[in-house]
Every structure is written in C-alpha cells, then in structure tokens.
XYZ file of C-alpha atoms in Angstrom:
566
model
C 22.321 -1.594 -19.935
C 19.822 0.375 -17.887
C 18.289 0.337 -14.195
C 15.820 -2.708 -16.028
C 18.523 -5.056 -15.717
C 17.468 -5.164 -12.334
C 13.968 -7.189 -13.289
C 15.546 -9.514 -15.490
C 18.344 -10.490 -12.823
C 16.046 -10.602 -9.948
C 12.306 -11.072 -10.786
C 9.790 -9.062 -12.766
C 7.211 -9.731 -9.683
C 8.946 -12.205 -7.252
C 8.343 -12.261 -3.659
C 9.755 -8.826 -2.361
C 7.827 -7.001 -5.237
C 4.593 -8.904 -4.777
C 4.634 -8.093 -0.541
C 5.845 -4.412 -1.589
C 3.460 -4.135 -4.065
C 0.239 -4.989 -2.283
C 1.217 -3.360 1.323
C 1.355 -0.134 -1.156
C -1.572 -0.633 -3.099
C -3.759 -1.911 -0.151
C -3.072 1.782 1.093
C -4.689 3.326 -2.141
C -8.099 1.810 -0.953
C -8.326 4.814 1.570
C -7.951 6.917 -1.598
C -11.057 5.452 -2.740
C -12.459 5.790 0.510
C -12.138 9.794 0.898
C -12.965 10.520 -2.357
C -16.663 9.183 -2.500
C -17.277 9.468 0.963
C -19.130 12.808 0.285
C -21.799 10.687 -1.006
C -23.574 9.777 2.192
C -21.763 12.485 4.485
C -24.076 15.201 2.451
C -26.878 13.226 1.904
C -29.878 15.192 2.330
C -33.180 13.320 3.543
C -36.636 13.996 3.318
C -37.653 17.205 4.938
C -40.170 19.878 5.931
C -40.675 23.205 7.774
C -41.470 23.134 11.196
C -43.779 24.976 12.931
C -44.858 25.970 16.497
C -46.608 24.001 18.732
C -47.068 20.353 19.401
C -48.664 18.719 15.951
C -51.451 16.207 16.747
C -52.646 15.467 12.832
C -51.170 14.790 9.186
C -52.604 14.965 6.128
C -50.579 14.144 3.089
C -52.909 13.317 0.222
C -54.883 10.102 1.041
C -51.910 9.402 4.064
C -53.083 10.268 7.237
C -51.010 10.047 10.377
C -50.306 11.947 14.041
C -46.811 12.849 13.737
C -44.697 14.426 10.417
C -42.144 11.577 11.157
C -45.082 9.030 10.015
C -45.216 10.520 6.342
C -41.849 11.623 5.870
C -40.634 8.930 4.134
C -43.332 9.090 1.572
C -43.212 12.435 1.161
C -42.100 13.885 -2.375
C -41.055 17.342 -3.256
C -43.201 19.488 -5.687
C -46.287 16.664 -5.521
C -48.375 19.008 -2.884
C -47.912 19.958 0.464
C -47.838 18.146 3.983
C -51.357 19.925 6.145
C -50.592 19.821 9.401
C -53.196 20.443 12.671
C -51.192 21.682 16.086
C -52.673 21.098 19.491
C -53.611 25.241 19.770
C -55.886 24.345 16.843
C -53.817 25.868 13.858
C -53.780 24.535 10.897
C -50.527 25.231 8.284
C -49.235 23.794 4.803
C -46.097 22.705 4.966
C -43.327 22.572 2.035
C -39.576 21.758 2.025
C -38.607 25.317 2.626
C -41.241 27.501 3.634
C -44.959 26.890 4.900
C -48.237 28.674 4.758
C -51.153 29.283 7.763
C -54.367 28.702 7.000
C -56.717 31.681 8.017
C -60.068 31.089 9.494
C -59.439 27.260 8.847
C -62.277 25.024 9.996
C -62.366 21.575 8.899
C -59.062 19.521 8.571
C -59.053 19.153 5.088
C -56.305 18.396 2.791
C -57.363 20.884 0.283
C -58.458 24.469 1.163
C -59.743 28.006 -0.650
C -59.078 30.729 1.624
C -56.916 32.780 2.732
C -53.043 31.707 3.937
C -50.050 33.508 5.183
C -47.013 32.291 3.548
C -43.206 32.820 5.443
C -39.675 31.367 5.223
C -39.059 28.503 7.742
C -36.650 30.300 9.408
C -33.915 27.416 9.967
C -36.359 24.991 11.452
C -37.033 22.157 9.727
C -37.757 18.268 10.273
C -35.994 15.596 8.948
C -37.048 11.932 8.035
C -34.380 10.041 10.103
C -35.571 5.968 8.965
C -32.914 6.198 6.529
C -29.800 8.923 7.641
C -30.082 9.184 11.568
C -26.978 11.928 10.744
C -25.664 13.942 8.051
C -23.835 17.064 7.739
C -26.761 18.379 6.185
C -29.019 17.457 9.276
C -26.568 18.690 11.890
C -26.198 21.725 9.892
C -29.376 22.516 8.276
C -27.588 22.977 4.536
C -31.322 22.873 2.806
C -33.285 25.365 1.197
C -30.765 28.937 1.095
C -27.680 26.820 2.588
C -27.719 23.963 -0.352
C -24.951 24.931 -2.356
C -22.788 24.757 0.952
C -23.914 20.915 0.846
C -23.280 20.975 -2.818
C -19.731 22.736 -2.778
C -18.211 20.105 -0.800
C -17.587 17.584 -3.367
C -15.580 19.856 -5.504
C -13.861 21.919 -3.532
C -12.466 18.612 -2.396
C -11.689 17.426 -5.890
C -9.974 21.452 -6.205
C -7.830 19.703 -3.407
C -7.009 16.756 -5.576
C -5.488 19.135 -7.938
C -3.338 20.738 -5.796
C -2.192 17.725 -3.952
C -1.246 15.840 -7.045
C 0.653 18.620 -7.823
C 2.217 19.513 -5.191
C 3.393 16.031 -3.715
C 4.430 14.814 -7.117
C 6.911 17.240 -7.677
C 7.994 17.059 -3.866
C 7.865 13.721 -4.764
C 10.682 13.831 -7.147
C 12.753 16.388 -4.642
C 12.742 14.588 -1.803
C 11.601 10.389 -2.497
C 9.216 8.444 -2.602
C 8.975 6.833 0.257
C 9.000 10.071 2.817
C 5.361 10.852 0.468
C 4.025 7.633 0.855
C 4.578 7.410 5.215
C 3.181 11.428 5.250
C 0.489 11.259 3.458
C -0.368 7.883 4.618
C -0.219 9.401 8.019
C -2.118 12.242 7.069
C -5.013 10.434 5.628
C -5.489 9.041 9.112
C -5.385 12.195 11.384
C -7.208 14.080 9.659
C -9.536 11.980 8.277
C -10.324 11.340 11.954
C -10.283 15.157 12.587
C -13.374 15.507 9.726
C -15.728 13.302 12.599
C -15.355 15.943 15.077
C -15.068 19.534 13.002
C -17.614 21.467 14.578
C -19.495 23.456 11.849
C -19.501 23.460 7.898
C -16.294 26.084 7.144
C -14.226 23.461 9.634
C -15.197 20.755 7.942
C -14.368 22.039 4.276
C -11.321 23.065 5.117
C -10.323 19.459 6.570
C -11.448 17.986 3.905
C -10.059 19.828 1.606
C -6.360 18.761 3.275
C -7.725 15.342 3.367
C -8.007 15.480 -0.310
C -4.577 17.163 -1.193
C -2.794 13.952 1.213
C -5.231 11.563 -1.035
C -4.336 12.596 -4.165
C -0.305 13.053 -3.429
C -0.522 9.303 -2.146
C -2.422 8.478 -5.248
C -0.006 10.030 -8.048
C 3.007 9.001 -5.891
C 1.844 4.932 -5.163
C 1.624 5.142 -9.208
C 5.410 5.755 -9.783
C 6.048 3.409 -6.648
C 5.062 0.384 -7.822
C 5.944 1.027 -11.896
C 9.423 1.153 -10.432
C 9.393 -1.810 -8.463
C 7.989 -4.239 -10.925
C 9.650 -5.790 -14.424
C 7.977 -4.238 -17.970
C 6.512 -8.191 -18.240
C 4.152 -7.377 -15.614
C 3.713 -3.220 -15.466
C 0.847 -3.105 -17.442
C -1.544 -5.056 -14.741
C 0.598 -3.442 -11.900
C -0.079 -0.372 -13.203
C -4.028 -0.642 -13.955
C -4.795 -2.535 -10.866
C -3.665 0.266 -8.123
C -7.165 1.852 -9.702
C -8.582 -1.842 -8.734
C -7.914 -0.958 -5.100
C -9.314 2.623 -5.382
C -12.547 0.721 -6.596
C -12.112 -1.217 -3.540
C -12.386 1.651 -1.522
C -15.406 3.064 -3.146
C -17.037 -0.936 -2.155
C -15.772 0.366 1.300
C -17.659 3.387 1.325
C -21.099 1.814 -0.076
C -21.006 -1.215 2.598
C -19.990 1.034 5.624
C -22.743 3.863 4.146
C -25.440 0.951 4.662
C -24.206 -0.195 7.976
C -23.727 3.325 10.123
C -26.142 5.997 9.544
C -24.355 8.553 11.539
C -21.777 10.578 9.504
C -18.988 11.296 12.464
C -18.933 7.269 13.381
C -18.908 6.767 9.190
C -16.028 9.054 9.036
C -14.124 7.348 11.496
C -14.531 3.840 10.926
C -13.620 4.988 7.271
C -10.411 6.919 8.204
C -9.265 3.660 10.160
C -10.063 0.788 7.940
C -6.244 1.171 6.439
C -4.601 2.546 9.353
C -3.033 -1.174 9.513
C -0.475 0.614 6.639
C 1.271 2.687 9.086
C 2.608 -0.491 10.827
C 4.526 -1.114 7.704
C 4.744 1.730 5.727
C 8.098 2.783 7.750
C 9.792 -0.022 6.570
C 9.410 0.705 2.991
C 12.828 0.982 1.070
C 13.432 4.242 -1.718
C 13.410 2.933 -5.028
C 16.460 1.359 -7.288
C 15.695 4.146 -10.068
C 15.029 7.053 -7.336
C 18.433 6.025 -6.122
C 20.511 5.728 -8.609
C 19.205 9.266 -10.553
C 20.019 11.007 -7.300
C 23.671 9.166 -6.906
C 23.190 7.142 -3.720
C 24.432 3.969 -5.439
C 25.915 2.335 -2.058
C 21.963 2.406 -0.993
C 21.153 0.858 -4.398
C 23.276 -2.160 -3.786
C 21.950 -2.990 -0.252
C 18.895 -2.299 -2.064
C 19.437 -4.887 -4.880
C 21.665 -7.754 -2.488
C 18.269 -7.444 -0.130
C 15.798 -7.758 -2.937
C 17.774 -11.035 -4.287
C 18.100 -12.383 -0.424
C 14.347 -12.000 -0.244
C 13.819 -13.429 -3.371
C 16.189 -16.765 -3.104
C 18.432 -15.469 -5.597
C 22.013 -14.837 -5.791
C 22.810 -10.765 -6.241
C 25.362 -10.552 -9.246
C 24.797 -7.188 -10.218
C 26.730 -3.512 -9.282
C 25.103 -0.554 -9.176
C 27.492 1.388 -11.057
C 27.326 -0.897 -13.632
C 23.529 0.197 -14.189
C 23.980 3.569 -15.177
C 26.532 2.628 -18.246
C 24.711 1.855 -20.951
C 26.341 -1.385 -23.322
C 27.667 1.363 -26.240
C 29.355 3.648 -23.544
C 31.171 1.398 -21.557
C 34.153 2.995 -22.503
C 36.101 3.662 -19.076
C 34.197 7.404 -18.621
C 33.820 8.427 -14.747
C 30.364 7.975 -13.487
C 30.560 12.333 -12.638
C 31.604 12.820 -16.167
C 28.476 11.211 -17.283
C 26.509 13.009 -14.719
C 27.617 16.537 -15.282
C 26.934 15.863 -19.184
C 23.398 14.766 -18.343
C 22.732 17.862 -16.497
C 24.620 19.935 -19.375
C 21.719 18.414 -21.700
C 19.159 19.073 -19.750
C 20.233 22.870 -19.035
C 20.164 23.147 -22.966
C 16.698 21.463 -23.181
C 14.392 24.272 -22.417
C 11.111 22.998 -22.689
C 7.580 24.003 -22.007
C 3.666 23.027 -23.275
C 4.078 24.457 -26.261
C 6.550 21.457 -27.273
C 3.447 19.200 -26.906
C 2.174 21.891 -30.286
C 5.388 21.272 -31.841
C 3.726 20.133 -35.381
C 0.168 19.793 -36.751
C 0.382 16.015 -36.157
C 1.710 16.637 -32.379
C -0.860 19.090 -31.783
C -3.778 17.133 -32.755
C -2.595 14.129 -30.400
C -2.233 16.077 -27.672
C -5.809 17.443 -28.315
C -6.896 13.880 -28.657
C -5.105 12.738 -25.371
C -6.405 15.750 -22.864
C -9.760 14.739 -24.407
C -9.321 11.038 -23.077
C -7.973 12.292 -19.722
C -10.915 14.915 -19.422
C -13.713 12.379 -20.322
C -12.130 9.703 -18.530
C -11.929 11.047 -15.288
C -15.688 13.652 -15.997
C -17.276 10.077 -16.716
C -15.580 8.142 -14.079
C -17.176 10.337 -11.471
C -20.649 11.050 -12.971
C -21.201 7.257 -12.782
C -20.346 6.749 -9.483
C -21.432 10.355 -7.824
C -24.492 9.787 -9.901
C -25.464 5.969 -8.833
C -27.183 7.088 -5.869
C -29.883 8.836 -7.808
C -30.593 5.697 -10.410
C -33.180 4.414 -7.992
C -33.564 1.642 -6.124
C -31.119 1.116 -3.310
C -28.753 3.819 -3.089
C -26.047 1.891 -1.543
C -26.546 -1.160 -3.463
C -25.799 0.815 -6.829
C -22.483 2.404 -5.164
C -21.124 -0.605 -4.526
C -21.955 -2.354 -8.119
C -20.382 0.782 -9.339
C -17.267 -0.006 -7.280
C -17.390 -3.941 -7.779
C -17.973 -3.219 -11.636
C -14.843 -2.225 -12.181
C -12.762 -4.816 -10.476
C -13.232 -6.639 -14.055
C -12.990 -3.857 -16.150
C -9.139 -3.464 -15.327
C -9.259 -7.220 -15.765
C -10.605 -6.455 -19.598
C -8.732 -3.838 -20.032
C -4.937 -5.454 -19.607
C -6.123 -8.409 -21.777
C -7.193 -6.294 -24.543
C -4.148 -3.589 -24.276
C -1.914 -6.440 -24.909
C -3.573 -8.478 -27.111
C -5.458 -5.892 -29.369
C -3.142 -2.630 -28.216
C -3.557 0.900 -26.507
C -5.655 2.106 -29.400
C -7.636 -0.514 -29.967
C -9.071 -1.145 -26.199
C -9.440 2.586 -25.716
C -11.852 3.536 -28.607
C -14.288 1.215 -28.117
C -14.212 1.360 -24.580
C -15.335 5.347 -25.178
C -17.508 4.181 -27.768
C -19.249 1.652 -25.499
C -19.794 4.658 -22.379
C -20.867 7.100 -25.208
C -23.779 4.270 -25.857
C -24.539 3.097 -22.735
C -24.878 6.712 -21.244
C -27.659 7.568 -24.399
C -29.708 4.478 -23.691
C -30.137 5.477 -20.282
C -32.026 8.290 -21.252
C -34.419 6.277 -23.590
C -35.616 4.067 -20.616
C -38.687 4.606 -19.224
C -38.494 5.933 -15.574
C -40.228 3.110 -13.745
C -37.526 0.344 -15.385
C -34.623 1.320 -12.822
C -33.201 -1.722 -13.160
C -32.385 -0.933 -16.653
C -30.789 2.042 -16.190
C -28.618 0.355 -13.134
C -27.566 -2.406 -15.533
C -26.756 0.391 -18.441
C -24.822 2.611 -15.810
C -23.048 -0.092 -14.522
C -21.939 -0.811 -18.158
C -21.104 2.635 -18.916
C -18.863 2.948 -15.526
C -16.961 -0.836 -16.767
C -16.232 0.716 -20.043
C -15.354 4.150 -19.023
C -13.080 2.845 -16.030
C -11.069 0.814 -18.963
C -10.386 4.557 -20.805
C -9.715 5.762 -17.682
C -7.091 2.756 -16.539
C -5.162 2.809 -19.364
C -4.727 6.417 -20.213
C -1.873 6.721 -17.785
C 0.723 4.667 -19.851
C -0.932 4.989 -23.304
C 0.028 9.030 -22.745
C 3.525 7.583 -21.585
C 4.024 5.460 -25.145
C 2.488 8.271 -27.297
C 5.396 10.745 -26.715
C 9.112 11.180 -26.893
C 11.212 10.774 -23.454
C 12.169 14.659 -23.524
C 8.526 15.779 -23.974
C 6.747 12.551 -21.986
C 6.829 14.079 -18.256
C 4.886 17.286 -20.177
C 2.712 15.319 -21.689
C 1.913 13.130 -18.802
C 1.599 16.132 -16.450
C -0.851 17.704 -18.544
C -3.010 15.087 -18.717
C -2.958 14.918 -15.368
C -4.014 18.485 -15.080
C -6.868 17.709 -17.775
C -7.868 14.860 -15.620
C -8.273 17.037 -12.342
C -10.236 19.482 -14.048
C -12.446 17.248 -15.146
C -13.032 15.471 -11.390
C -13.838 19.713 -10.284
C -16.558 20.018 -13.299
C -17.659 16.059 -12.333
C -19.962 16.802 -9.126
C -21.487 19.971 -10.621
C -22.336 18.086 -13.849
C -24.320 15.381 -11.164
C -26.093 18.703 -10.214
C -27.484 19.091 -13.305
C -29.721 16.370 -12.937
C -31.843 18.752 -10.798
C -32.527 20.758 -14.508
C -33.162 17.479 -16.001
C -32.416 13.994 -14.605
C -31.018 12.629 -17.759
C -28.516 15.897 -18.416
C -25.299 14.435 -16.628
C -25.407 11.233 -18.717
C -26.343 13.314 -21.806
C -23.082 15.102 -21.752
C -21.081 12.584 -21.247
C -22.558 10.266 -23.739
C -22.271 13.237 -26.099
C -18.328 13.480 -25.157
C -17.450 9.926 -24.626
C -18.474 9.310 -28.115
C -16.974 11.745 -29.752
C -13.717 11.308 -27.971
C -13.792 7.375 -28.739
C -14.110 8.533 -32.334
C -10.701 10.829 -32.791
C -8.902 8.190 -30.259
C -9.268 5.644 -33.398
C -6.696 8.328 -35.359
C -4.367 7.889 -32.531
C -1.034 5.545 -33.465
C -0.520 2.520 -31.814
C 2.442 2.105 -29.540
C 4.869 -0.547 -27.988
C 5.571 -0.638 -24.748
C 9.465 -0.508 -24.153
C 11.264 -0.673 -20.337
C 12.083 2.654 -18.068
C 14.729 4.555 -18.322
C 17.266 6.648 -16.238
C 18.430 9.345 -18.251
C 17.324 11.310 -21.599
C 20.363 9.429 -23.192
C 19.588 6.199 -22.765
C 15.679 6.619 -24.177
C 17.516 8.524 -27.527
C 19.800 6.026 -27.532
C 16.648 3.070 -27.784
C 14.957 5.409 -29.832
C 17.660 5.664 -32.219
C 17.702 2.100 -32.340
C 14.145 1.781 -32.929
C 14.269 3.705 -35.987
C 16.853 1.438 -37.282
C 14.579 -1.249 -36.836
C 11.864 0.248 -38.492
C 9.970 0.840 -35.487
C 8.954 4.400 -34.175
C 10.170 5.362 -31.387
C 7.298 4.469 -28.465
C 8.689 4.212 -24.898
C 6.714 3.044 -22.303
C 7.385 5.137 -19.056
C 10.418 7.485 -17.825
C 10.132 7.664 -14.142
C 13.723 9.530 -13.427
C-alpha cells in the first residue's frame, strides 16, 4: 500500500481538504496580483516637452485650446507636433521628447517655413493626467532616454520568478511545506506594501524583484500543497484550478487599475486584498507524504486521526503501515527499508542528460520544453499585450483574466475524457490560429481582435494548465523530478523573453502575436507525436513507482505515473 491509502480511507476532497484547499489557493490570487501589476504601475500617458513660461495658446491641427492639458488626450505620437504660444510671446513646436523655437515667428499658425531651434527637453515634460493621475513613469520621468528603465521592470521581475521558484522549491523540500507557504505569504505582504513607498526607480526594482522571488516560491510550493492533500479522483481539477485563482488575481489587478489611478494607493490596496491568509495560514498542518518521507510518523497519525475527526469518519489507519507496500510486508524494520532507499538513491546518479537517454526520449523532451516555453511566452503576450488591443485598456485585462476561468473548466473535461494529448494539441493549434487572424483584421475592427485574443489566451491557458502533470505522466519516477524541473526552467525563460516580445509591437504592432502564432502552431503540431498517458496515484519512494511500473507492464500498460511529490 502507499501514502494514497490515505484518500481512499478518508476522502478524496471531504471537508478538511476542501477548507485546506481553498484557504491555500485563495492565497495564489496575490500571485496573480504581483505579477501583472506592472501593467498600470508603468503605464506611460500622453506626453510632451515643456517649455518656459506660462502658455496662453494651443494649436494641434484643427484643435485649438489655452492650456496643453486641453489636447493631451488627443494627442498622438508621430501625427505632427503640438504649437504652442507663451505669455512672453514665443512661439515653440512641441514633440514627445524634444521641441523646436520658432525664429522670427509672427502669426500663430499651426504650420510654419522658417527658421527653428531644435533641443532636448531636458527632463521636463507634461503629462495628460484624465486617465493615470500617477505612475512610476510620471513620478519618475522614465520617457524619452529613461524608457527602457520603464520597460525593464517587467522582466527583471519575471528574472525574479526564476530564481524564486528555484530557490523555495528546493528549500521547499529541505525544510516543509508549510514554513514556505506562512514566509512567503508574509512576504508578499510587507513588501508588497514596501513597493508604495520606494522612493526612486533602482528602490523600486529591487523590491520588486523580492516581491517576485516570494510570488513565485508560493506559487511552485501551493502546487505540491494541494496535489498532496487531495485523492487522484479529484487532482486533475485541483491541480488546474490553483491557475484559476492566479486568473483571479489578474481580474484583481484590471478592476482595482480602473478604480485608483494613483500607483502607491494601487500597490497597496493590491498587497492587502489577501492579507486575510495570514490569519490562517499559521494553522496549516505539514503534509501526510512530507511527513512520512522525512520519518515523523507520530505527526502523521495526529495528522490522519484529525483529518478523519474533521471529516466524520472513523481513523483506522497507522502510519507505519503506509510506507510497506502489500508485496513487502514481510516483518522488515521500517530503518532497514529506509537505509535501502537511500542506498538506491546514492547509486542513482542522475542528471539532464538522462532526459537524452534515447532518440525517442530526446525528442519528447524537445517536444515538452517546447509546450512549457510556448505555454508560458503565450500566456503572457496575451495578457501583457491586452492593454494595447484598443478600446478600454482595463476592460480587455480583465476579459483576459475572466477568460480563463473556463478554459481550466475545458481543459479538465477534455484531459479526462479525450486525454493529455488530445486536449493539448489542439489547444496549441487553436492559439497558433487565433494569434494569425489577429493580424489579418483591419485596425479600426478592435473588437475583433479583442474577441480573437481573448480566444487565443482560453486556448493557450488550457496548454499552459495542463502541462504541469502531462510532463509528470510522460516520464519514469527516477527521471520525473528532472523532467518536471526543466520544464519549469523552460517555462521561466519564456515569462523573461514574454514582456520584451510585447515590446516588439513598437517595430510592428502585429509582431508579438506573429511569433507566437508561428510557435504555438508548430508546437501543437509535434505535441500530436507525443504518447498518451494514464494518470496513476503518488508515490513515496522510487520502489514503490518500479514496483507499479513493473506491474503495469504486466498488464500491458506502459508505465505512466501521474505525480511523485516525495
């Protein structure tokens, strides 16, 4: 028998999972809040050089007006300049970042022939404030020379991601679960307060950067919570649906964006909208598989008699009964088993060159990094790149959050109805499509292209969702933590190249979508030569997976476990 016997004596998803599982998850919501808050705290507004002296007239075009607050809003880069008339009776053209004075000027013309001296604007500008009273980039003045500070923020937080999953998922498995969940959770808060009141750019990068490293430990670690608190009956929509509540979060960010126009009180009320979590976090218990790989079996079965008070049910199990499985329960001592375990895994020298072990091996670990990779490139093109479809800016985050609330819905149907395989193809297939229509729509049909982005980011999101265990069926238990690390690693890389793919747009605005319509599709095409897989329960130890393996074979089935947690 293994650790599963747990589920199937007291609940796949009873009571104590259900209120353990949604305190955690409700947590992963400030995941989704941190990592698209960038959106609005860099948003840059209309702008224009100042100049000296008190302006008394505006021409723009046919748009007259007294003040350069009047046509700001109007105002478009690269159409012509703003002509401006000051009370000393100068007259100057002014641009986004620099601005010319007209010489020997007489009438206030929009147009003029003579002579102008051009300069820099010298770090004075003017910003249209009807739509961001407050942005980084205001307070700051990243335009013009100081741009790419705005633009490095986004991924040098995801570089943080990177780290932070790494980091806290392997401290993770040092130290527990639980003691990663409460500091990080606490984390998230304090600094994510801290961001509101770092008082220049470098200050503020570097917070954010730690904000991102706490995210993305919580993240990875929430994952492996909840898989090992719920039954195999039920793991595959636990498992997809903590992405549900980082969607969530990303609604959070959209609604709060529209609402509070001034980044520092945006930051805050965004860094405190889960702080609820740290009421209960403390309470939390270690998990039963946590537990018993580390030996602390007298905590397992307070553990397991709680769970079954909580539940109604009547505790009947031992905890050293779970680590014997049914053809070794032969009288051996529980440290005999132990020390041969670790005697294995000394022998068991492994690295990522195992994942290259054959031709066949080599191309599905090709394949897989590819679906990571595009999965999480995509996933953050469409919603980093919904603010620039048109329209309302805010309305499009949030459809790209809300849109993927039934995606994850979609996507557990069809994984266990149709398989892995079978859901992630077309799913590719689908973004691949959706991302080269967009291009083919004319410009002044926005709606369009919101409808065909918002399709793109539902099937992208279903890729994305399901990757995580389809990696964890596709390989053998002695090779699977490998295999699912570097994914992982794939899949951070592809969040850092994500924001400076959105940049592209500023070459050509269709570029971003181009690429990864061009990858998705591609992608979705070798996934279809990817085997199919059955989903089998967790494990404890290396033997025990063999051991099913083994016994898979004999059945005629290839070996295909679902998830090894230990």
């Amino acid at each position: 028998m293994t650790v599963e016997r747990v589920f199937d004596e007291l609940g796949h998803f009873k009571r104590f999972q259900a209120c353990l599982y949604f305190a955690a998850v409700f947590q992963s919501i400030a995941c989704g809040i941190h990592y698209l808050a960038s959106v609005f705290l860099v948003d840059t507004p209309n702008f224009v050089c100042s100049v000296p002296g008190n302006i008394t007239d505006v021409l723009y075009g046919n748009l007259t007006g007294s003040s350069l607050e009047d046509l700001l809003p109007v105002f478009k880069s690269g159409s012509g300049p703003m002509v401006v008339r000051t009370a000393e009776g100068e007259q100057w053209e002014l641009s986004r970042c620099r601005c010319a004075l007209r010489i020997n000027s007489t009438d206030f013309t929009y147009f003029f022939d003579g002579n102008k001296t051009v300069k820099a604007c010298d770090g004075n500008f003017v910003y249209d404030h009807s739509e961001i009273q407050q942005s980084i980039v205001t307070d700051w003045d990243l335009v013009c020379e100081k741009e790419w500070l705005a633009k490095l923020c986004q991924p040098t937080f995801m570089l943080g991601v990177l780290i932070g999953a790494l980091l806290f998922g392997d401290i993770a498995d040092r130290i527990g679960r639980v003691k990663i969940l409460m500091f990080t959770s606490l984390c998230q808060f304090g600094i994510g307060v801290a961001v509101a009141f770092s008082g220049n750019y470098y200050f503020f990068v570097v917070l954010r950067f730690l904000l991102a490293m706490v995210s993305s430990g919580y993240l990875v670690v929430v994952f492996v919570y909840v898989t090992e608190f719920t039954g195999i009956k039920v793991r595959t929509w636990t498992s997809m649906h903590v992405h549900a509540a980082f969607a969530v979060g990303i609604m959070v960010v959209a609604l709060t964006g529209y609402l509070v126009r001034v980044w520092w009180i945006y930051q805050i009320i965004l860094s405190i909208c889960t702080s609820p979590f740290l009421l209960c976090c403390w309470k939390f218990p270690e998990t039963p598989f946590y537990l018993m790989a580390k030996g602390r079996y007298k905590e397992t079965q307070n553990l397991l008699d709680a769970i079954a008070r909580f539940n109604g049910l009547e505790c009947r199990l031992k905890a050293e009964e779970l680590l014997r499985p049914e053809e070794q329960e032969n009288g051996r001592a529980l440290l005999e088993q132990e020390s041969e375990q670790q005697q294995v895994q000394k022998e068991q020298k492994l690295s990522i060159l195992d994942l290259f072990g054959s031709w066949r091996m080599a191309s599905r670990t090709c394949t897989v990094w590819a679906i990571w990779f595009i999965g999480s490139l995509g996933y953050y093109v469409f919603s980093l790149g919904s603010v620039n479809l048109g329209g309302n800016q805010y309305v499009n985050l949030f459809l790209a959050g809300a849109v993927e609330l039934p995606s994850y819905l979609v996507g557990c149907f069809a994984m266990d109805r149709i398989g892995r395989k079978k859901t992630c193809a077309p799913s590719l297939l689908l973004a691949g499509v959706a991302c080269i229509l967009i291009i083919v729509v004319p410009a002044d049909i926005y709606i369009l292209a919101i409808i065909l982005s918002m399709t793109g980011k539902f099937a992208i999101a279903i890729a994305f969702g399901l990757i995580y265990l389809y990696t964890c069926e596709l390989y053998p238990t002695i090779i699977r933590s490998l295999a699912v690390g570097s994914g992982s690693m794939m899949c951070r890389v592809g969040s850092v190249v994500a924001p400076f793919c959105v940049y592209l747009s500023d070459v050509w605005i269709h570029l971003p979508q181009l690429i990864v319509g061009i990858l998705a599709f591609i992608i979705g095409v070798l996934t279809l030569f990817l085997p199919e897989t059955l989903g089998i329960p967790l494990t404890t130890t290396l033997e025990e997976a063999e051991a099913l393996g083994r016994q898979n074979k004999k059945d005629g089935l290839e070996m295909k476990p679902q998830e090894s947690k230990a």
